[in-house]
Coordinates of C-alpha atoms in Angstrom, one line a residue:
X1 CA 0.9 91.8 -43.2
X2 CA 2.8 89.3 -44.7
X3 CA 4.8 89.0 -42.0
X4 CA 1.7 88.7 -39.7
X5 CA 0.9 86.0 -42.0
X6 CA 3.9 84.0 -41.8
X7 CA 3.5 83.5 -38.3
X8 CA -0.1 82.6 -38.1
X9 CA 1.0 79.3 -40.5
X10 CA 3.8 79.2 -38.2
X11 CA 1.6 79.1 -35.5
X12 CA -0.8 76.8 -36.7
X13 CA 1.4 74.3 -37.5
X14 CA 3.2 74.6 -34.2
X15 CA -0.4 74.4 -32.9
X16 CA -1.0 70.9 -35.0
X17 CA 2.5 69.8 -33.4
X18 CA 1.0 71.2 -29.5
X19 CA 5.4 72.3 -28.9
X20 CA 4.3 76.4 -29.1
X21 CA 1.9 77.4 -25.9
X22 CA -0.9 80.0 -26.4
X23 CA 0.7 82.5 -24.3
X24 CA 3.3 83.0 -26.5
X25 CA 0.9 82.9 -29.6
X26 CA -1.2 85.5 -27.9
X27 CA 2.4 87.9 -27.1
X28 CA 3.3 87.8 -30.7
X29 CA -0.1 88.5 -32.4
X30 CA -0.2 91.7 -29.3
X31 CA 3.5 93.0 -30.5
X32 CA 2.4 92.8 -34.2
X33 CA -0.7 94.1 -33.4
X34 CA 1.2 97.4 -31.8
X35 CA 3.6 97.5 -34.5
X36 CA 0.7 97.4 -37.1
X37 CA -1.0 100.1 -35.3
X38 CA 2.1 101.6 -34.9
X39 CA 3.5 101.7 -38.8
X40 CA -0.2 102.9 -39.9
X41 CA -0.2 105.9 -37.8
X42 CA 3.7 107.0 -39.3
X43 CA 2.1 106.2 -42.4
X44 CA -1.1 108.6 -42.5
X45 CA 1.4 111.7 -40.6
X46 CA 4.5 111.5 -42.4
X47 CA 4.7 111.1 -46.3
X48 CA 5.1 108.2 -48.2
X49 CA 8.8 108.1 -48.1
X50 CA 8.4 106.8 -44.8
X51 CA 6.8 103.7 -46.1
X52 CA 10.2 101.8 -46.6
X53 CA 11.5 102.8 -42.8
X54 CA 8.6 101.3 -41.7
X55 CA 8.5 98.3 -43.4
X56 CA 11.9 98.1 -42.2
X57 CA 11.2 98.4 -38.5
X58 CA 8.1 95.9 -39.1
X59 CA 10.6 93.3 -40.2
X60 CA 13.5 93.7 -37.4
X61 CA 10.4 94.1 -34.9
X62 CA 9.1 90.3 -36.5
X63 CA 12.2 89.2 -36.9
X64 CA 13.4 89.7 -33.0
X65 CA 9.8 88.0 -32.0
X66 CA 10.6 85.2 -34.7
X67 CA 13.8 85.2 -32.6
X68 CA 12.8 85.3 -29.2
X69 CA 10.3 82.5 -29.9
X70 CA 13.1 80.5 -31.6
X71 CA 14.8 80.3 -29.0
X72 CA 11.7 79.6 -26.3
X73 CA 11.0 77.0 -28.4
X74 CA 14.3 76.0 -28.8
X75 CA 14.5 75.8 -24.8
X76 CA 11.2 74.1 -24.7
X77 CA 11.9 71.7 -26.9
X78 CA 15.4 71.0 -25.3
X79 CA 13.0 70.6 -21.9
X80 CA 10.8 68.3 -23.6
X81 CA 13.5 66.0 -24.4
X82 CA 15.1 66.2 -21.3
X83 CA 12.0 64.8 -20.2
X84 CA 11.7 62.7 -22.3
X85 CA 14.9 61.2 -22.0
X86 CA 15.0 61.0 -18.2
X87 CA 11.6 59.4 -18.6
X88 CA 13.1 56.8 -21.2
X89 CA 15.4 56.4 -18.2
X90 CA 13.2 55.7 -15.9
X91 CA 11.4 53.5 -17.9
X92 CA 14.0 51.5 -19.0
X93 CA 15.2 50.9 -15.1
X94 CA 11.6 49.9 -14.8
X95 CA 12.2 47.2 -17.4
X96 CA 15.6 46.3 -15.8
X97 CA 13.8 45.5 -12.4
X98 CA 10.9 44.2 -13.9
X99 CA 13.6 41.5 -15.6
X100 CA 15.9 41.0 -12.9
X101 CA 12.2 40.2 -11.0
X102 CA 11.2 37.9 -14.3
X103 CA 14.4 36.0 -13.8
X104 CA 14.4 35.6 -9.9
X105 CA 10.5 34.3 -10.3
X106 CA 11.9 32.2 -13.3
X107 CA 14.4 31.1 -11.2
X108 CA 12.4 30.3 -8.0
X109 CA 9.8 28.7 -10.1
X110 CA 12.8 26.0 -12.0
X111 CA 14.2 25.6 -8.4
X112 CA 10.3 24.5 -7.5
X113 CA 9.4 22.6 -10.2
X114 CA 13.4 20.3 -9.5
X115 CA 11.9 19.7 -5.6
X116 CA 8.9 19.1 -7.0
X117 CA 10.1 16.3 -9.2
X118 CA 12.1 14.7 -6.6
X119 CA 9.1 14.9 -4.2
X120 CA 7.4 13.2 -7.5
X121 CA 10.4 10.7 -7.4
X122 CA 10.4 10.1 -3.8
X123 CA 6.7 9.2 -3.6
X124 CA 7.0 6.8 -6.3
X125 CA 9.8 5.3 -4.4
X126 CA 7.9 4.7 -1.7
X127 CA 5.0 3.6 -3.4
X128 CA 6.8 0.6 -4.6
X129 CA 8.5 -0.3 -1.3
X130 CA 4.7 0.0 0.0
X131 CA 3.5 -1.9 -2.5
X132 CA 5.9 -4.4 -2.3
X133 CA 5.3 -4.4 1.2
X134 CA 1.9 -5.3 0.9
X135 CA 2.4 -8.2 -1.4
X136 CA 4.8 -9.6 1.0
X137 CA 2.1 -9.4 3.5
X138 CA -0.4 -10.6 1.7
X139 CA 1.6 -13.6 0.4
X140 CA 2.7 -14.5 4.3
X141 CA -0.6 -13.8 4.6
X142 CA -2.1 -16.1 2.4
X143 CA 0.6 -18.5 3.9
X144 CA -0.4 -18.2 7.4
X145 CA -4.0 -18.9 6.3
X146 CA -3.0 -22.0 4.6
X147 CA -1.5 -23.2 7.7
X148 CA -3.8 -22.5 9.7
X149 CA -6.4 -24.2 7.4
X150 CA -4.9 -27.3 7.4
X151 CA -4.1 -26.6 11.4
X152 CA -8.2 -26.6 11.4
X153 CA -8.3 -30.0 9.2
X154 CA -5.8 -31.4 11.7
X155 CA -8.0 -30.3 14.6
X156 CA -11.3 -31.5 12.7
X157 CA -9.5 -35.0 12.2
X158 CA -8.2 -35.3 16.1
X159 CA -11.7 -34.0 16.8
X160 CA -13.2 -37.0 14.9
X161 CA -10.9 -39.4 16.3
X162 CA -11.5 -38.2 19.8
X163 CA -15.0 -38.7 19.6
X164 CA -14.9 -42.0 17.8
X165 CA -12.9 -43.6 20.9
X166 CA -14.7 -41.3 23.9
X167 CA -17.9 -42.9 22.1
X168 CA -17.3 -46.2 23.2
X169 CA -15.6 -45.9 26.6
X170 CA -18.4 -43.1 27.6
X171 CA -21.2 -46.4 26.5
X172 CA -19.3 -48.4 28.9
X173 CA -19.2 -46.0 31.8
X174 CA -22.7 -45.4 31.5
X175 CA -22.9 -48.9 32.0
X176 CA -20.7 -49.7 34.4
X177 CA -22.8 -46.6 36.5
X178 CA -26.2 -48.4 35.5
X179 CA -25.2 -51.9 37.0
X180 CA -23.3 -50.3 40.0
X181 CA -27.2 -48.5 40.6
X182 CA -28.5 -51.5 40.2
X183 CA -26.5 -53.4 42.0
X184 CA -26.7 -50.9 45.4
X185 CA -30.5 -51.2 46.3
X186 CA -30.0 -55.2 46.2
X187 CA -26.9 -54.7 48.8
X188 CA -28.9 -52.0 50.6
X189 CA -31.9 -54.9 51.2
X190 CA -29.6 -57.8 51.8
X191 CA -28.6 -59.1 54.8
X192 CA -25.1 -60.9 55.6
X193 CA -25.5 -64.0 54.0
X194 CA -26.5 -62.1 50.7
X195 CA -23.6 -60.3 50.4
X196 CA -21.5 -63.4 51.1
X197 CA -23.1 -64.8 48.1
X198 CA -22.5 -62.3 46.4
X199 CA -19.0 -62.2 47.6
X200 CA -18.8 -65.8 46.8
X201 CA -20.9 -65.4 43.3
X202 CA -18.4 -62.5 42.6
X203 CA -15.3 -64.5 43.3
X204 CA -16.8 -67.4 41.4
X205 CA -17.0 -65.1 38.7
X206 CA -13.2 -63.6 39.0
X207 CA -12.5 -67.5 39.6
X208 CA -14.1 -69.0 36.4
X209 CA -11.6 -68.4 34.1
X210 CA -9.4 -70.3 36.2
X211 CA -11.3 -73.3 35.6
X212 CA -10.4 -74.7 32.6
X213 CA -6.6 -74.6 33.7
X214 CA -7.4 -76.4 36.8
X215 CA -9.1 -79.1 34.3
X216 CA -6.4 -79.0 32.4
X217 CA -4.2 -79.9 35.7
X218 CA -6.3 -82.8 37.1
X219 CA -6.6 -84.4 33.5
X220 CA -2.3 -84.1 34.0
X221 CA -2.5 -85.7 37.4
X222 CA -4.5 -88.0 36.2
X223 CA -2.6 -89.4 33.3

């Protein structure tokens, strides 16, 4: 009984631990169970002499059990960490990867970020040249606007002038055109003898600023 007693603590604390299975819990209690049954039946036929022998064979009967499932669990146990340990294993090749992985991301990402940064670089580079582009162009720009402001002053001025001195010479060819049609419906009713007065009124005309030199002759002769 004591015996049977031992290994029930045993086997609830191996049951708290979860390292002995049920199968083997349920073996033992059958083999102490038959051993039990076994002793009491020597006991009520033979006489109580017998009672040490017994006992005896109770305790080498628990003890080889006690043996047996030392060495299970023994065997168990050197499974379980065999299991453990190749799972340890695995997991730390996990890790292994999942750093050499870390480091090639870490890696890829720095290499990034540097083309990145000259892109960054780059673009501000050419902003400036742009930039400085476009001031240039503005500022020619703003030069060629200048010139061709005062360009449009010239033009405004020539225009001016133009049309100060067409002014006059347009007021004497309209004129001119206005005696010349009056002048044609007088030659158009006319006979001969009016246009050589008119001939002779005309030449008188061209002639009289000759007169005053001829004057000037006579009064020479004279004297």
């Amino acid at each position: 009984m004591d015996a049977a007693k031992e290994l029930r603590l045993s086997d609830s604390g191996s049951e708290g631990a979860g390292l002995l299975p049920a199968a083997w819990r349920f073996e033992c209690i059958q083999a102490l169970r038959l051993d039990r049954s076994a002793n009491e039946g020597e006991a009520d036929s033979a006489p109580s002499s017998s009672t040490p022998t017994s006992a005896a064979a109770l305790e080498e009967c628990v003890c080889a059990h006690l043996g047996a499932l030392e060495a299970k669990l023994e065997a168990l146990l050197q499974h379980v960490s065999d299991e453990l340990a190749t799972e340890v294993g695995r997991e730390q090749n996990h890790l292994i990867l999942m750093q050499d992985q870390v480091d090639k991301m870490g890696q890829t990402l720095l290499r990034e970020l540097g083309d990145v940064g000259k892109r960054l670089q780059q673009e501000k580079t050419q902003r400036c040249f742009v930039q400085g582009s476009v001031r240039e162009c503005r500022e020619e720009l703003a030069s060629v606007h200048a010139v061709l402001a005062q360009q449009a002053a010239e033009l405004r001025g020539l225009r001016a002038r133009l049309a100060e001195m067409e002014a006059p010479w347009l007021w004497r060819l309209a004129r001119a055109i206005f005696r010349r049609s009056l002048q044609l419906p007088r030659v158009a009713c006319g006979g001969p003898d009016d246009s050589a007065t008119r001939r002779s009124s005309s030449d008188g005309e061209e002639r009289k600023p000759l007169q005053p030199a001829s004057g000037t002759q006579r009064s020479s002769g004279q004297v």
